[in-house]
Amino acid sequence: FSRKRTSGGRDRKELHMVTWNVATADPPDDISSLLHLNSPKAPDLYVIGLQEVYSAPHRFIIDMAVEDSWSHLFMSSLAPRGYLKVSSIRMQGLLLLFFSKLAHVPFIRDIQDTYSRTGISGYWGNKGGVSIRLSFYGHMLCFLNCHLAAHMQYASQRVDEFEYILDTQTFDPKKTPHILDHKLVFWFGDLNFRIQDHGMHFLRNCITSHKFNLLWSKDQLTMMKKTEALLQEFDEGPLDFQPTYKFDRFSDCYDSSGKMRKPAWTDRILWRVKPKEPPPEEEKDEDRDSGLDEKNTKNQQEEEFPLKLKQDSYTSNMEYGVSDHKPVIGIFTLELRKMYEAPLVRVCAEGEWSADFDAMVIYSPLQPFPSSAWDWIGLYKVGFRSVSDYITYTWVKDDEVSFNDELTQVYVSKDEIPALGGECVLCYYCSTLQCIVGISSPFKSWLFHLRIRPII
């Protein structure tokens, strides 16, 4: 798997984002269109944020014991195409999933997730936000999926809830303790902002004639941006698609019930690239005296802050009718300079893997990291869905708490080798970092059976 490089050592990565209020519905049979699975260009990352996943008490307990039906569908659709579910978080009806192409997984680190409740004065999780933050090739990213207060009259409350979520969600204080400390933040979900003032007849005429721009000035989020400095920090593509709420289910018709809810762009995807901090005044004076030209200053800033984002597409998908909302899709190109090129650990399968011999695993560190005797190496079938899908595993050596540059051998007993052949990979899992830090090249394995798994 490879990606085109740009000049100056930069790489372009494509990010496919989805936000969808699924209104407690069961998932559709096919999500190929939602994920653009038939497109010749495969994204590097998928981020899917859902709201109102069915969370009645009995169902929620079952979903906590086994994966929910929505997660199962996304994992089953993406795993055969080489994507791994790196992280997920759920708070009642809010669900956030992060998938990556397998080639990038050893370069995704510092993964943390958290949530904030805003329903019933912060005591109930039917509204609020869930987030996943991580380091991608050394760049700190944060994805925040929100479901904010409903109804036309609560625009200011929605902004207050967003500020509350930003204030209450914290991470490892040594590395970007708050959401806005991250280099790139995506804020998305059912933000519930409505279209004010316009009557239903005018609204529907504008939608039918695709004159969406006539509605933009009365979109509450657009209006609030004029007075709220925090919102001005976030960018959004043009709303060149019809409002995604509220539809009669299994139709393209807006609400025909007695409530006759106004159409609105409730479902949104916004982003914020952390602004470059200005240098202290004394540094400015020194730069002026030293005669640094504009080109050198720009190059220096590029070295210190090597990340750019471009939105390639922002649209809704009208073919899905299981919910009264239509899903919104945002496709982005992330241009960055990798802060490291090699994984933390090199791991490979040595010799032939069969039921006749003990199998050998060889690994070696490529740079220091917080290893421990609780690290393990898992054997996975190619196309596995998440880190917990291993066939069998072996612990690293007990004396390998401090690594050196030498190759280390560990063995998998022939009795633990499964009875089903196929193409496999080995993944080194670091218990301290709680992520995969090395993946082998694919290899053929023969004759294996299932063993007991460690607790992750």
Coordinates of C-alpha atoms in Angstrom, one line a residue, residues 35 50 71 86 128 144 165 174 221 284 294 323-324 334 343 403 411 436:
L35 CA -18.3 4.4 2.3
L50 CA -23.4 8.0 14.7
S71 CA -20.1 -1.5 14.5
V86 CA -8.2 1.1 15.7
G128 CA -23.2 15.2 24.6
L144 CA -15.3 14.9 18.4
I165 CA -17.7 19.6 26.1
K174 CA 1.8 15.9 28.9
L221 CA -24.7 27.9 13.0
K284 CA 10.5 39.2 16.3
E294 CA 10.0 36.0 4.1
S323 CA -33.6 7.2 9.6
D324 CA -35.4 10.6 9.5
L334 CA -4.5 15.6 4.9
P343 CA 7.6 1.5 13.3
F403 CA 15.4 -3.4 24.6
Y411 CA 8.4 -19.5 19.8
I436 CA 0.1 -2.2 17.8

